[in-house]
Amino acid sequence: MTDRSGPALADSQAVLTIDLGALAANWRALAARVAPAECGAVVKADAYGLGIEAAAPALAKAGCRTFFVAHVSEGRRVRAVVPHAVVYVLNGLLPAAAPVMIEHDLRPVLGSLDDATLWAKVGRLRPCALHVDTGMNRLGVTPGSVETVARMDLAIDVLMTHFVSSEAVKDSTNDVQIARFASVRGMLPNARSSLANSSALFLPQKPFGDLVRPGYALYGGNPTPAAANPMQAVVRLEAPILQTRVIEAGEKVGYNAQWTARRRTRLATIGIGYADGLPRAAMGIDDRPGGEAIVAGVRCPFAGRVSMDLTMIDVTDVPEAALAGASAVLLGDGITVDDLGLRSATIGYEILTRLGARYHRVYEG
Ligand SMILES: *Cc1c(COP(=O)(O)O)cnc(C)c1O
C-alpha cells in the first residue's frame, strides 16, 4: 500500500482508496470477453478521476497496450509513465497541438475534414485514427466524407465510431449505428475497426471489431445498468466523523433549514462536502431523500444540504458504542458510484470524474 498524492492523512479529511488490483482484474475480464479483438483503455479525465500516473501503468502491467485520452496533455502524461504505449487523442487535432503530438508520438483521432487536411500536411505518414460519426453529431466525419479522407492517403490505422446509447440494450439506435459503420468500413480496408465503449461490450450484437475502448467499466462503473454490475468496485471513499450531537424532534438541520428531525435524532457531521466532489444535489431534505453513508454497517441518510466542506448524516440507528472512532463510507460497502450518481440526479461517470483533490489518496495493489 503506497500513498501517492493528496494531503497527508493527519491533515486530511476524507480518504479515497483506489484498488489497482481490481482495476487490472476488470481490464483482464473485459479483454477475455472480447478476444481475439484487442482491449484498449480509456484514461481521459485523469483516468476518470483515479489518477493517470497510477492507473495507466497498472493497466499496462495487466497487458493493455493501447490508451485513449481526450487531451494532448493527458497523452503526454500517459507517454511519461508507459513509454511504449500506443496513445490516441480523442478530441481531434488543433493546429497548435500537431507538433506536440508528433514530438510525443501521440496519434490524433481525426474528427473532421479539417483535422484530416491538417494531418495530411504535417503528419501524413504518421499513424492516426479516423472517427466517423454514425449518429452522435458530436465529433467525427460524416459517413459520406469517409471516401474523401480515404483518398488523402493518410496512415489511418483505426477507423472508429462511438455509440449514442449502448447501455440501452434494446435501443435500435445501436443497430443503425452498426449498419452505418459497416457501410463505410470497406473504404479503409487496412484500418482496424473500433466501435465499442464499456456498455457496448455487453450488447448482444457483440460489436467488438478489432479494438475496443472501455473506460467506465474498468473503474468499477456498471456497464449494464439494467442488470447486476459484472465489474469489481475500484474506489472506496470514507469521511471522518468530526462530531455527533443529539437534537429533538422538530429541530432543523443545515443551510436553509430544509431537513426536519422526525424523532429525537443523533446527527454526525462528516468531513466531506461539495468542494470534494460530493454533489450538492445529493442533499437530503424533507420529503426528498438524498445520499446515504454507511457507518458501522448501518445505512445513514444525509440530513440537510451538503455544504462546501461538511455533510450531516442521521446516525440514530447506529449503536452508540459503534460510533466511537467510526468513519462514514460514501462509496464502498455496497454503495456504488452508480448509486451515488442516481441519488444526485447524475451518473456515476460524473461522480468519478469529479472526485476531489483534497482527499488523502491511497493506492492499493
Ligand atoms: C469516453 C469514451 C469512451 C469510453 O466510454 P465508456 O462508456 O466510459 O466506456 C470510448 N470512446 C470514446 C470516443 C469516448 O469518448
Coordinates of C-alpha atoms and ligand atoms in Angstrom, one line a residue:
M1 CA 0.0 0.0 0.0
T2 CA 1.5 3.3 -1.1
D3 CA 0.4 6.9 -0.7
R4 CA 0.9 8.8 -3.9
S5 CA -0.8 12.1 -3.7
G6 CA -3.2 14.3 -1.8
P7 CA -2.8 15.7 1.6
A8 CA -1.1 13.6 4.3
L9 CA -3.6 11.7 6.4
A10 CA -3.1 13.8 9.6
D11 CA -4.2 16.9 7.7
S12 CA -6.8 15.3 5.6
Q13 CA -10.5 15.0 5.6
A14 CA -11.8 12.1 3.5
V15 CA -9.8 9.1 2.4
L16 CA -10.0 7.8 -1.2
T17 CA -8.8 4.3 -1.7
I18 CA -8.1 3.1 -5.2
D19 CA -7.8 -0.6 -5.7
L20 CA -5.4 -1.0 -8.7
G21 CA -5.7 -4.8 -8.4
A22 CA -9.4 -4.5 -9.1
L23 CA -8.7 -2.1 -12.0
A24 CA -6.3 -4.7 -13.5
A25 CA -8.8 -7.5 -12.9
N26 CA -11.5 -5.5 -14.6
W27 CA -9.3 -4.9 -17.7
R28 CA -8.4 -8.6 -17.9
A29 CA -12.1 -9.6 -17.6
L30 CA -13.0 -7.3 -20.5
A31 CA -10.0 -8.4 -22.6
A32 CA -11.0 -12.0 -22.2
R33 CA -14.6 -11.1 -23.1
V34 CA -13.7 -9.5 -26.5
A35 CA -10.7 -11.7 -27.5
P36 CA -9.4 -12.0 -30.2
A37 CA -10.2 -8.3 -30.5
E38 CA -7.7 -6.1 -28.7
C39 CA -8.8 -4.4 -25.5
G40 CA -7.6 -0.8 -25.0
A41 CA -8.3 1.5 -22.1
V42 CA -9.8 5.0 -22.0
V43 CA -7.9 7.0 -19.4
K44 CA -9.2 10.5 -20.2
A45 CA -10.1 13.0 -17.5
D46 CA -7.2 11.7 -15.3
A47 CA -8.3 8.1 -15.7
Y48 CA -11.9 9.1 -14.7
G49 CA -10.6 10.8 -11.6
L50 CA -8.4 8.0 -10.3
G51 CA -5.1 9.3 -11.5
I52 CA -3.4 8.6 -14.8
E53 CA 0.1 8.1 -13.2
A54 CA -1.2 5.2 -11.1
A55 CA -3.9 3.8 -13.5
A56 CA -2.0 3.7 -16.8
P57 CA 1.0 1.7 -15.5
A58 CA -1.4 -0.7 -13.7
L59 CA -3.3 -1.3 -16.9
A60 CA -0.1 -1.7 -18.9
K61 CA 1.1 -4.3 -16.5
A62 CA -2.2 -6.2 -16.9
G63 CA -1.5 -6.3 -20.7
C64 CA -3.0 -3.1 -22.1
R65 CA -1.1 -1.6 -25.0
T66 CA -3.5 1.0 -26.4
F67 CA -4.7 4.0 -24.5
F68 CA -7.2 6.7 -25.3
V69 CA -7.2 10.2 -23.8
A70 CA -9.2 13.3 -24.6
H71 CA -6.4 15.9 -24.4
V72 CA -2.9 16.2 -25.6
S73 CA -1.7 17.0 -22.1
E74 CA -3.2 13.7 -20.9
G75 CA -1.5 11.9 -23.7
R76 CA 1.9 13.3 -22.6
R77 CA 1.2 12.1 -19.1
V78 CA 0.5 8.5 -20.4
R79 CA 3.6 8.7 -22.5
A80 CA 5.7 9.6 -19.5
V81 CA 4.6 6.6 -17.4
V82 CA 4.1 4.0 -20.2
P83 CA 6.8 4.8 -22.7
H84 CA 5.8 2.2 -25.3
A85 CA 2.1 2.7 -25.2
V86 CA 0.1 3.5 -28.3
V87 CA -1.8 6.7 -27.4
Y88 CA -4.8 8.1 -29.3
V89 CA -6.1 11.6 -28.6
L90 CA -9.9 11.5 -29.0
N91 CA -10.7 15.2 -29.1
G92 CA -9.2 15.7 -32.6
L93 CA -6.4 17.9 -33.9
L94 CA -5.9 21.5 -33.1
P95 CA -3.3 23.3 -35.2
A96 CA -1.1 24.2 -32.2
A97 CA -1.2 20.6 -31.0
A98 CA 0.2 18.9 -34.1
P99 CA 3.9 19.5 -33.3
V100 CA 3.4 18.4 -29.7
M101 CA 1.6 15.2 -30.9
I102 CA 4.5 14.4 -33.2
E103 CA 7.1 15.1 -30.6
H104 CA 5.5 12.8 -28.1
D105 CA 4.4 10.2 -30.6
L106 CA 0.7 10.7 -29.9
R107 CA -1.9 9.7 -32.5
P108 CA -4.7 12.0 -33.3
V109 CA -8.2 10.7 -33.8
L110 CA -9.2 12.8 -36.8
G111 CA -12.7 14.1 -36.2
S112 CA -13.3 16.4 -39.2
L113 CA -12.2 17.1 -42.7
D114 CA -10.2 20.0 -41.3
D115 CA -8.4 17.6 -39.0
A116 CA -7.6 15.2 -41.9
T117 CA -6.4 18.1 -44.1
L118 CA -4.1 19.3 -41.4
W119 CA -2.7 15.9 -40.7
A120 CA -2.1 15.3 -44.4
K121 CA 0.2 18.4 -44.3
V122 CA 2.1 17.8 -41.0
G123 CA 1.7 14.1 -40.2
R124 CA 1.0 12.3 -43.5
L125 CA 2.9 9.1 -42.8
R126 CA 2.3 9.0 -39.1
P127 CA -0.4 6.7 -37.8
C128 CA -3.7 8.2 -36.9
A129 CA -7.3 7.2 -36.4
L130 CA -10.4 8.4 -38.2
H131 CA -13.6 9.0 -36.3
V132 CA -16.8 8.6 -38.4
D133 CA -20.0 9.9 -36.8
T134 CA -22.8 7.5 -37.1
G135 CA -25.4 9.3 -35.0
M136 CA -23.9 11.3 -32.1
N137 CA -23.4 14.5 -34.0
R138 CA -20.5 15.4 -31.8
L139 CA -17.1 14.6 -33.3
G140 CA -16.3 12.6 -36.5
V141 CA -16.7 13.0 -40.2
T142 CA -20.0 12.0 -41.8
P143 CA -20.2 8.6 -43.4
G144 CA -20.4 10.4 -46.8
S145 CA -16.9 12.0 -46.2
V146 CA -15.0 8.8 -45.4
E147 CA -14.3 8.3 -49.1
T148 CA -12.8 11.8 -49.4
V149 CA -10.5 11.1 -46.4
A150 CA -9.6 7.7 -47.8
R151 CA -8.3 9.3 -50.9
M152 CA -5.9 11.6 -48.9
D153 CA -3.7 8.6 -48.4
L154 CA -3.1 9.0 -44.7
A155 CA -1.8 6.3 -42.4
I156 CA -5.2 5.6 -40.8
D157 CA -4.7 2.6 -38.6
V158 CA -8.0 2.7 -36.8
L159 CA -11.5 3.6 -38.1
M160 CA -13.8 4.3 -35.2
T161 CA -17.2 5.4 -34.2
H162 CA -19.0 5.9 -30.9
F163 CA -22.3 4.7 -29.7
V164 CA -25.1 7.1 -28.6
S165 CA -26.8 4.7 -26.1
S166 CA -25.0 1.4 -25.9
E167 CA -26.2 1.0 -22.3
A168 CA -29.8 0.6 -23.6
V169 CA -29.6 -2.9 -24.9
K170 CA -32.8 -2.8 -26.8
D171 CA -32.4 0.6 -28.4
S172 CA -32.5 0.2 -32.2
T173 CA -30.0 3.2 -32.5
N174 CA -27.3 0.6 -31.8
D175 CA -28.3 -1.4 -34.9
V176 CA -28.5 1.8 -37.0
Q177 CA -25.0 2.8 -35.9
I178 CA -23.5 -0.6 -36.5
A179 CA -25.0 -0.6 -40.0
R180 CA -23.8 2.9 -40.9
F181 CA -20.3 1.9 -39.7
A182 CA -20.4 -1.3 -41.8
S183 CA -21.3 0.7 -44.9
V184 CA -18.0 2.7 -44.8
R185 CA -15.7 0.2 -43.2
G186 CA -14.7 -1.2 -46.6
M187 CA -13.3 2.1 -47.7
L188 CA -10.4 1.8 -45.4
P189 CA -9.6 -2.0 -45.6
N190 CA -6.2 -1.6 -44.0
A191 CA -7.5 0.1 -40.9
R192 CA -8.6 -1.7 -37.8
S193 CA -12.2 -1.1 -36.7
S194 CA -13.2 0.2 -33.2
L195 CA -16.8 0.8 -32.1
A196 CA -17.3 -0.2 -28.5
N197 CA -17.2 1.6 -25.2
S198 CA -17.8 -0.2 -21.9
S199 CA -21.5 -0.9 -22.4
A200 CA -21.2 -2.0 -26.0
L201 CA -19.0 -4.9 -24.7
F202 CA -22.3 -6.3 -23.3
L203 CA -24.5 -5.8 -26.3
P204 CA -25.9 -8.9 -27.9
Q205 CA -24.6 -7.7 -31.3
K206 CA -21.1 -8.0 -30.0
P207 CA -19.8 -5.0 -32.0
F208 CA -16.2 -5.5 -30.9
G209 CA -14.4 -5.0 -34.2
D210 CA -10.6 -5.2 -33.9
L211 CA -10.1 -2.9 -30.9
V212 CA -12.4 -1.9 -28.1
R213 CA -12.3 1.3 -25.9
P214 CA -13.8 0.7 -22.4
G215 CA -13.4 3.4 -19.7
Y216 CA -16.2 3.4 -17.1
A217 CA -16.3 -0.4 -16.6
L218 CA -12.6 -0.5 -15.9
Y219 CA -13.1 1.9 -13.0
G220 CA -15.9 -0.2 -11.5
G221 CA -18.9 1.5 -13.1
N222 CA -21.8 -0.7 -14.1
P223 CA -21.9 -1.0 -17.9
T224 CA -25.2 -2.9 -17.7
P225 CA -27.5 -0.5 -15.8
A226 CA -30.5 -2.9 -16.1
A227 CA -28.6 -5.8 -14.5
A228 CA -26.2 -6.5 -11.7
N229 CA -22.8 -5.0 -12.1
P230 CA -20.3 -7.5 -13.6
M231 CA -17.3 -5.4 -12.6
Q232 CA -15.3 -5.1 -9.4
A233 CA -15.5 -1.9 -7.4
V234 CA -12.3 0.1 -7.6
V235 CA -12.9 3.2 -5.4
R236 CA -13.7 3.5 -1.8
L237 CA -14.4 6.8 -0.1
E238 CA -14.5 7.3 3.6
A239 CA -15.0 10.6 5.5
P240 CA -14.2 11.1 9.2
I241 CA -17.0 11.8 11.7
L242 CA -15.9 15.1 13.1
Q243 CA -18.6 15.3 15.8
T244 CA -22.0 14.0 16.8
R245 CA -24.9 15.7 18.6
V246 CA -28.5 14.8 19.6
I247 CA -31.4 17.0 18.5
E248 CA -35.1 16.9 19.4
A249 CA -37.9 16.1 17.0
G250 CA -38.9 19.2 15.1
E251 CA -35.4 20.7 15.0
K252 CA -33.9 21.7 11.6
V253 CA -30.6 20.8 10.1
G254 CA -28.2 22.7 7.8
Y255 CA -28.4 25.6 5.4
N256 CA -31.9 27.0 4.8
A257 CA -33.2 24.5 7.4
Q258 CA -34.6 22.1 4.8
W259 CA -34.4 18.9 6.9
T260 CA -36.6 18.4 10.0
A261 CA -35.9 15.8 12.6
R262 CA -39.0 13.5 12.8
R263 CA -37.8 11.9 16.0
R264 CA -35.1 12.5 18.6
T265 CA -32.1 12.2 16.3
R266 CA -28.4 11.7 16.6
L267 CA -26.5 13.5 13.9
A268 CA -23.0 13.1 12.8
T269 CA -21.1 15.8 10.9
I270 CA -18.7 14.4 8.4
G271 CA -15.7 16.0 6.8
I272 CA -16.7 16.0 3.1
G273 CA -18.7 18.4 1.0
Y274 CA -19.3 19.6 -2.5
A275 CA -15.8 21.1 -2.8
D276 CA -14.7 17.5 -2.6
G277 CA -16.9 16.4 -5.4
L278 CA -19.8 15.1 -3.3
P279 CA -22.7 16.5 -5.3
R280 CA -24.8 19.2 -3.6
A281 CA -27.7 17.6 -5.4
A282 CA -27.3 14.6 -3.0
M283 CA -28.8 16.8 -0.2
G284 CA -31.4 15.1 1.9
I285 CA -34.4 17.4 2.5
D286 CA -37.9 17.0 3.9
D287 CA -39.9 14.7 1.5
R288 CA -36.9 14.1 -0.7
P289 CA -34.3 11.6 0.5
G290 CA -30.8 12.2 -0.8
G291 CA -27.5 10.4 -0.5
E292 CA -26.5 7.8 2.1
A293 CA -23.4 6.9 4.1
I294 CA -22.6 3.6 5.9
V295 CA -21.5 3.9 9.5
A296 CA -20.7 0.6 11.3
G297 CA -22.6 -1.3 8.7
V298 CA -25.8 0.9 9.0
R299 CA -27.2 3.0 6.2
C300 CA -27.4 6.6 7.3
P301 CA -29.3 9.2 5.2
F302 CA -27.9 12.6 4.5
A303 CA -29.6 15.2 6.7
G304 CA -30.0 18.6 5.1
R305 CA -27.9 20.3 2.4
V306 CA -24.5 19.2 1.5
S307 CA -22.2 22.1 2.4
M308 CA -18.8 23.0 0.9
D309 CA -16.7 21.0 3.3
L310 CA -19.2 19.2 5.5
T311 CA -22.3 17.0 5.4
M312 CA -24.6 15.9 8.2
I313 CA -26.0 12.4 8.4
D314 CA -28.6 10.8 10.6
V315 CA -26.8 8.1 12.7
T316 CA -29.7 7.5 15.1
D317 CA -29.8 3.8 14.1
V318 CA -26.1 3.2 14.7
P319 CA -25.5 1.7 18.2
E320 CA -23.8 4.5 20.2
A321 CA -20.8 2.3 21.1
A322 CA -20.1 1.6 17.4
L323 CA -19.8 5.4 16.7
A324 CA -16.6 5.9 18.6
G325 CA -13.8 6.2 16.1
A326 CA -16.0 5.2 13.2
S327 CA -15.9 6.8 9.8
A328 CA -18.6 7.2 7.2
V329 CA -18.4 5.3 4.0
L330 CA -19.7 7.2 1.0
L331 CA -18.5 4.8 -1.7
G332 CA -17.9 1.1 -0.9
D333 CA -19.6 -1.5 1.4
G334 CA -22.3 -1.8 -1.2
I335 CA -22.7 1.9 -2.2
T336 CA -21.6 2.2 -5.8
V337 CA -20.7 5.1 -8.0
D338 CA -23.9 4.4 -9.9
D339 CA -25.9 4.6 -6.6
L340 CA -24.5 7.9 -5.7
G341 CA -25.0 9.2 -9.2
L342 CA -28.7 8.2 -9.1
R343 CA -29.2 9.9 -5.8
S344 CA -27.5 13.0 -7.1
A345 CA -29.5 13.3 -10.4
T346 CA -26.4 12.5 -12.4
I347 CA -24.5 9.4 -13.5
G348 CA -21.6 7.5 -11.9
Y349 CA -19.3 8.9 -14.6
E350 CA -19.7 12.4 -13.2
I351 CA -19.2 11.1 -9.6
L352 CA -15.9 9.5 -10.6
T353 CA -14.5 12.4 -12.7
R354 CA -15.3 14.9 -10.0
L355 CA -13.5 13.1 -7.2
G356 CA -11.8 15.8 -5.3
A357 CA -8.3 17.0 -4.9
R358 CA -8.4 17.2 -1.1
Y359 CA -8.7 13.5 -0.4
H360 CA -5.9 11.6 1.1
R361 CA -5.3 9.1 -1.7
V362 CA -4.3 5.5 -1.0
Y363 CA -3.4 3.2 -3.9
E364 CA -3.6 -0.5 -3.2
G365 CA -2.4 -3.5 -5.1
Ligands
LIG1 C1 -15.2 8.2 -23.2 C2 -15.2 7.5 -24.5 C3 -15.1 6.1 -24.5 C4 -15.2 5.3 -23.2 O1 -16.6 5.2 -22.8 P1 -17.1 4.4 -21.5 O2 -18.6 4.5 -21.6 O3 -16.5 5.1 -20.3 O4 -16.5 3.0 -21.6 C5 -14.9 5.4 -25.6 N1 -14.9 6.1 -26.8 C6 -15.0 7.4 -26.9 C7 -14.9 8.1 -28.2 C8 -15.1 8.1 -25.7 O5 -15.3 9.5 -25.8

